[in-house]
Amino acid sequence: MAARAAPGLEGAPQHEQISHTKLSADDEWNLQQERMYKMHRGHESMHVEMVLIFLCALVVAQIVLVQWRQRHGRSYNLVTLLQMWVVPLYFTIKLYWWRFLSMWGMFSVITSYILFRATRKPLSGRTPRLVYKWFLLIYKLSYAFGVVGYLAIIFTMCGFHLFFRIKARDSMDFGIVSLFYGLYYGVMGRDFAEICSDYMASTLGFYSGSGMPTRSLSDDICAVCGQKIIVELDEEGLIENTYQLSCKHVFHEFCIRGWCIVGKKQTCPYCKEKVDLKRMINNPWERTHFLYGQILDWLRYLVAWQPVVIGIVQGITYSLGLE
């Protein structure tokens, strides 16, 4: 009997070891959450202090950023764009996201070339169209990726992925990645397009951010690209639709749409009178682009400055011993 009991006593630990090694992903996640809860039990007052510090830092940071943007908008935009460009690169290399890194590198190379062309003097007549075509393509692709990502997330949350035998984690990961790609490159494209628009307009001389234009605008010249609006049959150029603003200035339709929608300008390129964007966009489906642009402007703060605020909060909590 004793000889038979010994194997039974030895078998119990072996069965327990096997059960731990065969934990599913959900059970392992629940086990980690339970360990985390036990680790932080009894630290409620410390957590309240950390939350208050975080909320105060958010309020102060928002006030500082708003004042900076109102008083020194150019430097604010440049610093924000630099952070938008560098911060994701840091996390990409740290987390080994090589797919994002490859797309980031391709976007950076092509955009750098476009920026180089836009800042050359004298400005080529084909450069404005090249600039707006590239950033309009980025804008449309980012819009498509954003919509697909959003629909994939809703698709997963409603449980439709079960009909196609797709794992919830895979479907949600696809949606989040697509949404992030669309929003991130949408913000980058709009910011670079705004910089290129300023450089090209100042080079042509019909627009000045502060002060009067250095050139007078004739009736047959588009102030955005500097080319003739109406091309004769025996002249070299493009024949395209035109658009007249409420200030009576006429532009190529593609140019003024690129100036307002892609370049984020809401004033006439010559007289700076405010443009009625609702009158410009007659198609109701195109009006969603303005809402999408507002979302991109909000995301700029989230990606560029939120990591800085979190870093400052972590520094404060560490200096106070609230770990």
mmCIF file of C-alpha atoms in Angstrom:
data_model
loop_
_atom_site.group_PDB
_atom_site.id
_atom_site.type_symbol
_atom_site.label_atom_id
_atom_site.label_comp_id
_atom_site.label_asym_id
_atom_site.label_seq_id
_atom_site.Cartn_x
_atom_site.Cartn_y
_atom_site.Cartn_z
ATOM 1 C CA MET A 1 0.000 0.000 0.000
ATOM 2 C CA ALA A 2 2.843 2.352 0.847
ATOM 3 C CA ALA A 3 4.517 1.511 -2.401
ATOM 4 C CA ARG A 4 1.349 2.364 -4.298
ATOM 5 C CA ALA A 5 0.793 5.675 -2.462
ATOM 6 C CA ALA A 6 4.190 7.056 -3.338
ATOM 7 C CA PRO A 7 3.507 7.401 -7.061
ATOM 8 C CA GLY A 8 0.199 9.112 -6.292
ATOM 9 C CA LEU A 9 1.902 11.673 -4.096
ATOM 10 C CA GLU A 10 4.460 12.380 -6.760
ATOM 11 C CA GLY A 11 1.807 12.694 -9.464
ATOM 12 C CA ALA A 12 0.002 15.672 -7.959
ATOM 13 C CA PRO A 13 2.809 18.214 -8.382
ATOM 14 C CA GLN A 14 3.388 16.978 -11.899
ATOM 15 C CA HIS A 15 -0.299 17.577 -12.751
ATOM 16 C CA GLU A 16 -0.084 21.097 -11.271
ATOM 17 C CA GLN A 17 3.008 21.874 -13.315
ATOM 18 C CA ILE A 18 1.304 20.748 -16.501
ATOM 19 C CA SER A 19 -1.742 22.936 -15.784
ATOM 20 C CA HIS A 20 0.473 26.027 -15.411
ATOM 21 C CA THR A 21 2.339 25.334 -18.620
ATOM 22 C CA LYS A 22 -0.908 24.928 -20.573
ATOM 23 C CA LEU A 23 -2.445 28.302 -19.651
ATOM 24 C CA SER A 24 -4.297 29.979 -22.483
ATOM 25 C CA ALA A 25 -3.561 33.542 -23.508
ATOM 26 C CA ASP A 26 -6.672 34.843 -21.721
ATOM 27 C CA ASP A 27 -5.852 32.957 -18.509
ATOM 28 C CA GLU A 28 -2.305 34.267 -18.586
ATOM 29 C CA TRP A 29 -3.573 37.818 -19.023
ATOM 30 C CA ASN A 30 -5.983 37.362 -16.085
ATOM 31 C CA LEU A 31 -3.128 36.011 -13.961
ATOM 32 C CA GLN A 32 -1.016 39.060 -14.752
ATOM 33 C CA GLN A 33 -3.883 41.382 -13.852
ATOM 34 C CA GLU A 34 -4.331 39.586 -10.530
ATOM 35 C CA ARG A 35 -0.634 39.970 -9.740
ATOM 36 C CA MET A 36 -0.794 43.646 -10.669
ATOM 37 C CA TYR A 37 -3.799 44.152 -8.382
ATOM 38 C CA LYS A 38 -2.006 42.493 -5.456
ATOM 39 C CA MET A 39 1.082 44.627 -6.072
ATOM 40 C CA HIS A 40 -0.860 47.918 -5.954
ATOM 41 C CA ARG A 41 -3.249 46.989 -3.150
ATOM 42 C CA GLY A 42 -3.184 49.567 -0.356
ATOM 43 C CA HIS A 43 -1.756 52.365 -2.552
ATOM 44 C CA GLU A 44 -5.058 54.112 -3.242
ATOM 45 C CA SER A 45 -3.981 57.478 -1.804
ATOM 46 C CA MET A 46 -0.796 57.415 -3.869
ATOM 47 C CA HIS A 47 -2.800 56.672 -7.007
ATOM 48 C CA VAL A 48 -5.110 59.624 -6.300
ATOM 49 C CA GLU A 49 -2.096 61.937 -6.009
ATOM 50 C CA MET A 50 -0.678 60.651 -9.295
ATOM 51 C CA VAL A 51 -4.007 61.199 -11.067
ATOM 52 C CA LEU A 52 -4.247 64.751 -9.730
ATOM 53 C CA ILE A 53 -0.698 65.503 -10.872
ATOM 54 C CA PHE A 54 -1.523 64.140 -14.326
ATOM 55 C CA LEU A 55 -4.704 66.231 -14.642
ATOM 56 C CA CYS A 56 -2.923 69.404 -13.484
ATOM 57 C CA ALA A 57 -0.113 68.765 -15.968
ATOM 58 C CA LEU A 58 -2.646 68.341 -18.775
ATOM 59 C CA VAL A 59 -4.368 71.642 -17.946
ATOM 60 C CA VAL A 60 -1.111 73.577 -17.641
ATOM 61 C CA ALA A 61 0.280 72.033 -20.834
ATOM 62 C CA GLN A 62 -2.871 72.883 -22.755
ATOM 63 C CA ILE A 63 -2.737 76.531 -21.625
ATOM 64 C CA VAL A 64 0.962 76.834 -22.516
ATOM 65 C CA LEU A 65 0.492 75.230 -25.937
ATOM 66 C CA VAL A 66 -2.507 77.432 -26.786
ATOM 67 C CA GLN A 67 -0.606 80.596 -25.837
ATOM 68 C CA TRP A 68 2.451 79.465 -27.778
ATOM 69 C CA ARG A 69 0.361 78.725 -30.851
ATOM 70 C CA GLN A 70 -1.413 82.082 -30.732
ATOM 71 C CA ARG A 71 1.729 84.177 -30.215
ATOM 72 C CA HIS A 72 4.337 82.206 -32.155
ATOM 73 C CA GLY A 73 2.387 80.021 -34.554
ATOM 74 C CA ARG A 74 5.251 79.373 -36.961
ATOM 75 C CA SER A 75 7.668 78.019 -34.352
ATOM 76 C CA TYR A 76 4.859 75.996 -32.743
ATOM 77 C CA ASN A 77 4.011 74.318 -36.047
ATOM 78 C CA LEU A 78 7.649 73.541 -36.841
ATOM 79 C CA VAL A 79 8.368 72.038 -33.418
ATOM 80 C CA THR A 80 5.126 70.050 -33.505
ATOM 81 C CA LEU A 81 5.918 68.709 -36.964
ATOM 82 C CA LEU A 82 9.427 67.728 -35.863
ATOM 83 C CA GLN A 83 8.009 65.822 -32.907
ATOM 84 C CA MET A 84 5.387 64.182 -35.097
ATOM 85 C CA TRP A 85 8.212 63.017 -37.328
ATOM 86 C CA VAL A 86 10.644 61.837 -34.632
ATOM 87 C CA VAL A 87 8.529 60.499 -31.726
ATOM 88 C CA PRO A 88 6.948 57.580 -33.664
ATOM 89 C CA LEU A 89 10.384 56.753 -35.071
ATOM 90 C CA TYR A 90 11.731 56.277 -31.541
ATOM 91 C CA PHE A 91 8.947 53.872 -30.550
ATOM 92 C CA THR A 92 9.203 52.086 -33.906
ATOM 93 C CA ILE A 93 12.875 51.263 -33.413
ATOM 94 C CA LYS A 94 12.359 50.409 -29.746
ATOM 95 C CA LEU A 95 9.457 48.012 -30.441
ATOM 96 C CA TYR A 96 10.850 46.617 -33.736
ATOM 97 C CA TRP A 97 7.956 47.752 -35.920
ATOM 98 C CA TRP A 98 9.861 47.303 -39.167
ATOM 99 C CA ARG A 99 6.802 47.546 -41.403
ATOM 100 C CA PHE A 100 5.975 51.010 -40.102
ATOM 101 C CA LEU A 101 9.647 51.983 -40.316
ATOM 102 C CA SER A 102 9.822 51.024 -43.995
ATOM 103 C CA MET A 103 6.697 53.051 -44.827
ATOM 104 C CA TRP A 104 7.971 55.957 -42.728
ATOM 105 C CA GLY A 105 11.265 55.904 -44.630
ATOM 106 C CA MET A 106 9.572 55.838 -48.049
ATOM 107 C CA PHE A 107 7.232 58.680 -47.079
ATOM 108 C CA SER A 108 10.145 60.716 -45.707
ATOM 109 C CA VAL A 109 12.268 60.303 -48.856
ATOM 110 C CA ILE A 110 9.505 61.313 -51.276
ATOM 111 C CA THR A 111 8.263 64.168 -49.078
ATOM 112 C CA SER A 112 11.814 65.483 -48.668
ATOM 113 C CA TYR A 113 12.140 65.630 -52.447
ATOM 114 C CA ILE A 114 8.790 67.428 -52.750
ATOM 115 C CA LEU A 115 9.847 69.881 -50.051
ATOM 116 C CA PHE A 116 13.138 70.445 -51.872
ATOM 117 C CA ARG A 117 11.289 71.254 -55.102
ATOM 118 C CA ALA A 118 8.886 73.600 -53.314
ATOM 119 C CA THR A 119 11.679 75.663 -51.722
ATOM 120 C CA ARG A 120 13.730 76.204 -54.898
ATOM 121 C CA LYS A 121 14.117 79.672 -56.397
ATOM 122 C CA PRO A 122 13.049 80.373 -59.078
ATOM 123 C CA LEU A 123 10.036 78.142 -58.717
ATOM 124 C CA SER A 124 9.223 75.873 -61.637
ATOM 125 C CA GLY A 125 5.741 76.224 -63.090
ATOM 126 C CA ARG A 126 5.099 72.504 -62.617
ATOM 127 C CA THR A 127 6.123 72.396 -58.970
ATOM 128 C CA PRO A 128 2.845 73.599 -57.364
ATOM 129 C CA ARG A 129 0.865 70.932 -59.192
ATOM 130 C CA LEU A 130 3.413 68.275 -58.263
ATOM 131 C CA VAL A 131 3.222 69.319 -54.615
ATOM 132 C CA TYR A 132 -0.565 69.350 -54.418
ATOM 133 C CA LYS A 133 -0.899 66.078 -56.353
ATOM 134 C CA TRP A 134 1.430 64.278 -53.949
ATOM 135 C CA PHE A 135 -0.172 65.585 -50.770
ATOM 136 C CA LEU A 136 -3.669 65.132 -52.191
ATOM 137 C CA LEU A 137 -2.767 61.482 -52.828
ATOM 138 C CA ILE A 138 -1.503 61.138 -49.244
ATOM 139 C CA TYR A 139 -4.664 62.807 -47.965
ATOM 140 C CA LYS A 140 -6.974 60.457 -49.886
ATOM 141 C CA LEU A 141 -4.981 57.351 -48.911
ATOM 142 C CA SER A 142 -4.963 58.375 -45.258
ATOM 143 C CA TYR A 143 -8.691 59.023 -45.415
ATOM 144 C CA ALA A 144 -9.280 55.559 -46.909
ATOM 145 C CA PHE A 145 -7.058 53.830 -44.338
ATOM 146 C CA GLY A 146 -8.758 55.708 -41.524
ATOM 147 C CA VAL A 147 -12.249 54.710 -42.679
ATOM 148 C CA VAL A 148 -11.226 51.069 -43.208
ATOM 149 C CA GLY A 149 -9.599 50.932 -39.782
ATOM 150 C CA TYR A 150 -12.614 52.468 -38.082
ATOM 151 C CA LEU A 151 -14.997 50.052 -39.804
ATOM 152 C CA ALA A 152 -12.783 47.097 -38.862
ATOM 153 C CA ILE A 153 -12.903 48.127 -35.197
ATOM 154 C CA ILE A 154 -16.704 48.497 -35.274
ATOM 155 C CA PHE A 155 -16.885 45.221 -37.206
ATOM 156 C CA THR A 156 -14.998 43.462 -34.412
ATOM 157 C CA MET A 157 -16.879 45.099 -31.542
ATOM 158 C CA CYS A 158 -20.215 44.009 -33.061
ATOM 159 C CA GLY A 159 -18.995 40.438 -33.387
ATOM 160 C CA PHE A 160 -19.216 40.234 -37.181
ATOM 161 C CA HIS A 161 -15.723 38.736 -37.338
ATOM 162 C CA LEU A 162 -17.205 35.429 -36.149
ATOM 163 C CA PHE A 163 -19.090 35.003 -39.423
ATOM 164 C CA PHE A 164 -15.789 35.046 -41.321
ATOM 165 C CA ARG A 165 -13.944 32.912 -38.739
ATOM 166 C CA ILE A 166 -11.480 35.699 -37.981
ATOM 167 C CA LYS A 167 -9.978 35.943 -34.530
ATOM 168 C CA ALA A 168 -11.081 38.999 -32.579
ATOM 169 C CA ARG A 169 -7.502 39.935 -31.759
ATOM 170 C CA ASP A 170 -6.418 39.781 -35.419
ATOM 171 C CA SER A 171 -9.401 41.802 -36.596
ATOM 172 C CA MET A 172 -8.925 44.435 -33.901
ATOM 173 C CA ASP A 173 -5.186 44.666 -34.579
ATOM 174 C CA PHE A 174 -5.864 45.225 -38.281
ATOM 175 C CA GLY A 175 -8.369 47.965 -37.486
ATOM 176 C CA ILE A 176 -6.125 49.773 -35.005
ATOM 177 C CA VAL A 177 -3.075 49.619 -37.283
ATOM 178 C CA SER A 178 -5.040 50.850 -40.321
ATOM 179 C CA LEU A 179 -6.604 53.668 -38.308
ATOM 180 C CA PHE A 180 -3.220 54.722 -36.931
ATOM 181 C CA TYR A 181 -1.594 54.681 -40.384
ATOM 182 C CA GLY A 182 -4.390 56.779 -41.835
ATOM 183 C CA LEU A 183 -4.449 59.386 -39.074
ATOM 184 C CA TYR A 184 -0.674 59.666 -38.678
ATOM 185 C CA TYR A 185 0.186 60.128 -42.353
ATOM 186 C CA GLY A 186 -2.850 62.362 -42.774
ATOM 187 C CA VAL A 187 -1.472 64.740 -40.141
ATOM 188 C CA MET A 188 2.043 64.617 -41.581
ATOM 189 C CA GLY A 189 0.828 65.238 -45.110
ATOM 190 C CA ARG A 190 -1.303 68.239 -44.145
ATOM 191 C CA ASP A 191 1.494 69.834 -42.137
ATOM 192 C CA PHE A 192 4.091 69.415 -44.883
ATOM 193 C CA ALA A 193 1.578 70.654 -47.462
ATOM 194 C CA GLU A 194 1.051 73.820 -45.423
ATOM 195 C CA ILE A 195 4.799 74.470 -45.284
ATOM 196 C CA CYS A 196 5.170 73.910 -49.026
ATOM 197 C CA SER A 197 2.203 76.194 -49.744
ATOM 198 C CA ASP A 198 3.762 79.024 -47.737
ATOM 199 C CA TYR A 199 7.127 78.662 -49.459
ATOM 200 C CA MET A 200 5.681 78.491 -52.964
ATOM 201 C CA ALA A 201 3.299 81.400 -52.434
ATOM 202 C CA SER A 202 6.026 83.608 -50.986
ATOM 203 C CA THR A 203 8.359 82.683 -53.849
ATOM 204 C CA LEU A 204 5.756 83.621 -56.455
ATOM 205 C CA GLY A 205 5.239 86.938 -54.657
ATOM 206 C CA PHE A 206 1.431 87.016 -54.782
ATOM 207 C CA TYR A 207 1.082 86.037 -51.137
ATOM 208 C CA SER A 208 2.756 87.230 -47.961
ATOM 209 C CA GLY A 209 2.051 85.916 -44.487
ATOM 210 C CA SER A 210 2.644 89.327 -42.956
ATOM 211 C CA GLY A 211 2.439 92.384 -45.152
ATOM 212 C CA MET A 212 1.513 93.211 -48.754
ATOM 213 C CA PRO A 213 2.299 90.994 -51.741
ATOM 214 C CA THR A 214 5.457 91.857 -53.663
ATOM 215 C CA ARG A 215 3.752 91.422 -57.058
ATOM 216 C CA SER A 216 0.466 92.625 -58.482
ATOM 217 C CA LEU A 217 -1.924 89.965 -59.740
ATOM 218 C CA SER A 218 -3.262 90.243 -63.262
ATOM 219 C CA ASP A 219 -6.599 88.820 -64.308
ATOM 220 C CA ASP A 220 -5.164 85.972 -66.394
ATOM 221 C CA ILE A 221 -2.715 84.599 -63.779
ATOM 222 C CA CYS A 222 -3.424 82.049 -61.044
ATOM 223 C CA ALA A 223 -1.864 83.272 -57.797
ATOM 224 C CA VAL A 224 -1.318 79.710 -56.539
ATOM 225 C CA CYS A 225 0.760 78.285 -59.384
ATOM 226 C CA GLY A 226 1.763 81.497 -61.203
ATOM 227 C CA GLN A 227 0.575 80.154 -64.579
ATOM 228 C CA LYS A 228 -2.000 81.527 -66.994
ATOM 229 C CA ILE A 229 -5.585 80.688 -66.158
ATOM 230 C CA ILE A 230 -6.851 80.568 -69.741
ATOM 231 C CA VAL A 231 -4.468 78.966 -72.227
ATOM 232 C CA GLU A 232 -4.839 79.737 -75.918
ATOM 233 C CA LEU A 233 -4.932 76.913 -78.443
ATOM 234 C CA ASP A 234 -1.473 77.714 -79.811
ATOM 235 C CA GLU A 235 0.116 78.078 -76.356
ATOM 236 C CA GLU A 236 1.713 75.367 -74.247
ATOM 237 C CA GLY A 237 -0.162 74.650 -71.037
ATOM 238 C CA LEU A 238 -3.144 72.926 -69.455
ATOM 239 C CA ILE A 239 -6.800 73.693 -70.113
ATOM 240 C CA GLU A 240 -8.814 73.140 -66.964
ATOM 241 C CA ASN A 241 -11.747 74.432 -64.913
ATOM 242 C CA THR A 242 -11.500 77.682 -63.000
ATOM 243 C CA TYR A 243 -13.041 78.861 -59.744
ATOM 244 C CA GLN A 244 -13.886 82.410 -58.648
ATOM 245 C CA LEU A 245 -13.863 83.334 -54.970
ATOM 246 C CA SER A 246 -16.223 85.825 -53.381
ATOM 247 C CA CYS A 247 -13.457 88.440 -53.653
ATOM 248 C CA LYS A 248 -13.680 88.056 -57.492
ATOM 249 C CA HIS A 249 -10.195 86.559 -57.847
ATOM 250 C CA VAL A 250 -10.070 83.612 -60.240
ATOM 251 C CA PHE A 251 -7.854 80.520 -59.881
ATOM 252 C CA HIS A 252 -7.458 77.086 -61.336
ATOM 253 C CA GLU A 253 -9.964 74.875 -59.540
ATOM 254 C CA PHE A 254 -7.323 72.252 -58.747
ATOM 255 C CA CYS A 255 -4.957 74.930 -57.385
ATOM 256 C CA ILE A 256 -7.465 76.651 -55.105
ATOM 257 C CA ARG A 257 -8.740 73.303 -53.798
ATOM 258 C CA GLY A 258 -5.180 72.270 -53.046
ATOM 259 C CA TRP A 259 -4.547 75.608 -51.354
ATOM 260 C CA CYS A 260 -7.635 75.403 -49.115
ATOM 261 C CA ILE A 261 -8.178 71.694 -48.488
ATOM 262 C CA VAL A 262 -4.673 70.241 -48.634
ATOM 263 C CA GLY A 263 -2.669 73.312 -47.626
ATOM 264 C CA LYS A 264 -5.072 74.249 -44.778
ATOM 265 C CA LYS A 265 -5.481 77.840 -45.998
ATOM 266 C CA GLN A 266 -8.856 79.539 -45.545
ATOM 267 C CA THR A 267 -8.052 82.901 -47.120
ATOM 268 C CA CYS A 268 -7.593 84.133 -50.664
ATOM 269 C CA PRO A 269 -3.969 83.606 -51.822
ATOM 270 C CA TYR A 270 -3.782 87.248 -52.880
ATOM 271 C CA CYS A 271 -6.071 89.546 -50.856
ATOM 272 C CA LYS A 272 -6.445 87.272 -47.775
ATOM 273 C CA GLU A 273 -10.226 87.552 -47.740
ATOM 274 C CA LYS A 274 -11.802 84.587 -45.968
ATOM 275 C CA VAL A 275 -12.866 81.760 -48.257
ATOM 276 C CA ASP A 276 -16.349 80.288 -47.938
ATOM 277 C CA LEU A 277 -15.417 76.611 -47.867
ATOM 278 C CA LYS A 278 -19.053 75.474 -47.770
ATOM 279 C CA ARG A 279 -19.726 77.196 -51.087
ATOM 280 C CA MET A 280 -16.609 75.658 -52.605
ATOM 281 C CA ILE A 281 -17.650 72.107 -51.695
ATOM 282 C CA ASN A 282 -21.052 71.403 -53.244
ATOM 283 C CA ASN A 283 -20.830 67.621 -53.006
ATOM 284 C CA PRO A 284 -22.037 66.529 -49.528
ATOM 285 C CA TRP A 285 -19.671 63.546 -49.614
ATOM 286 C CA GLU A 286 -16.688 65.880 -49.897
ATOM 287 C CA ARG A 287 -17.715 67.833 -46.803
ATOM 288 C CA THR A 288 -16.602 64.924 -44.645
ATOM 289 C CA HIS A 289 -13.047 65.911 -45.553
ATOM 290 C CA PHE A 290 -13.335 69.004 -43.360
ATOM 291 C CA LEU A 291 -14.454 66.933 -40.376
ATOM 292 C CA TYR A 292 -11.587 64.564 -41.067
ATOM 293 C CA GLY A 293 -9.200 67.525 -41.172
ATOM 294 C CA GLN A 294 -10.411 68.669 -37.739
ATOM 295 C CA ILE A 295 -9.805 65.169 -36.373
ATOM 296 C CA LEU A 296 -6.270 65.272 -37.766
ATOM 297 C CA ASP A 297 -5.626 68.623 -36.083
ATOM 298 C CA TRP A 298 -6.734 67.144 -32.746
ATOM 299 C CA LEU A 299 -4.591 64.059 -33.268
ATOM 300 C CA ARG A 300 -1.534 66.256 -33.779
ATOM 301 C CA TYR A 301 -1.656 67.252 -30.120
ATOM 302 C CA LEU A 302 -2.219 63.653 -29.031
ATOM 303 C CA VAL A 303 0.794 62.232 -30.898
ATOM 304 C CA ALA A 304 3.232 65.125 -30.633
ATOM 305 C CA TRP A 305 2.675 66.537 -27.157
ATOM 306 C CA GLN A 306 0.981 63.809 -25.142
ATOM 307 C CA PRO A 307 4.225 61.760 -24.785
ATOM 308 C CA VAL A 308 5.977 64.926 -23.574
ATOM 309 C CA VAL A 309 3.269 65.576 -20.970
ATOM 310 C CA ILE A 310 3.408 61.951 -19.795
ATOM 311 C CA GLY A 311 7.204 62.162 -19.527
ATOM 312 C CA ILE A 312 6.939 65.316 -17.407
ATOM 313 C CA VAL A 313 4.356 63.654 -15.159
ATOM 314 C CA GLN A 314 6.584 60.615 -14.707
ATOM 315 C CA GLY A 315 9.490 62.884 -13.781
ATOM 316 C CA ILE A 316 7.384 64.709 -11.182
ATOM 317 C CA THR A 317 6.039 61.500 -9.638
ATOM 318 C CA TYR A 318 9.521 59.989 -9.522
ATOM 319 C CA SER A 319 10.986 63.078 -7.834
ATOM 320 C CA LEU A 320 8.178 62.957 -5.234
ATOM 321 C CA GLY A 321 8.712 59.256 -4.613
ATOM 322 C CA LEU A 322 5.286 58.270 -5.940
ATOM 323 C CA GLU A 323 6.290 55.076 -7.709
#
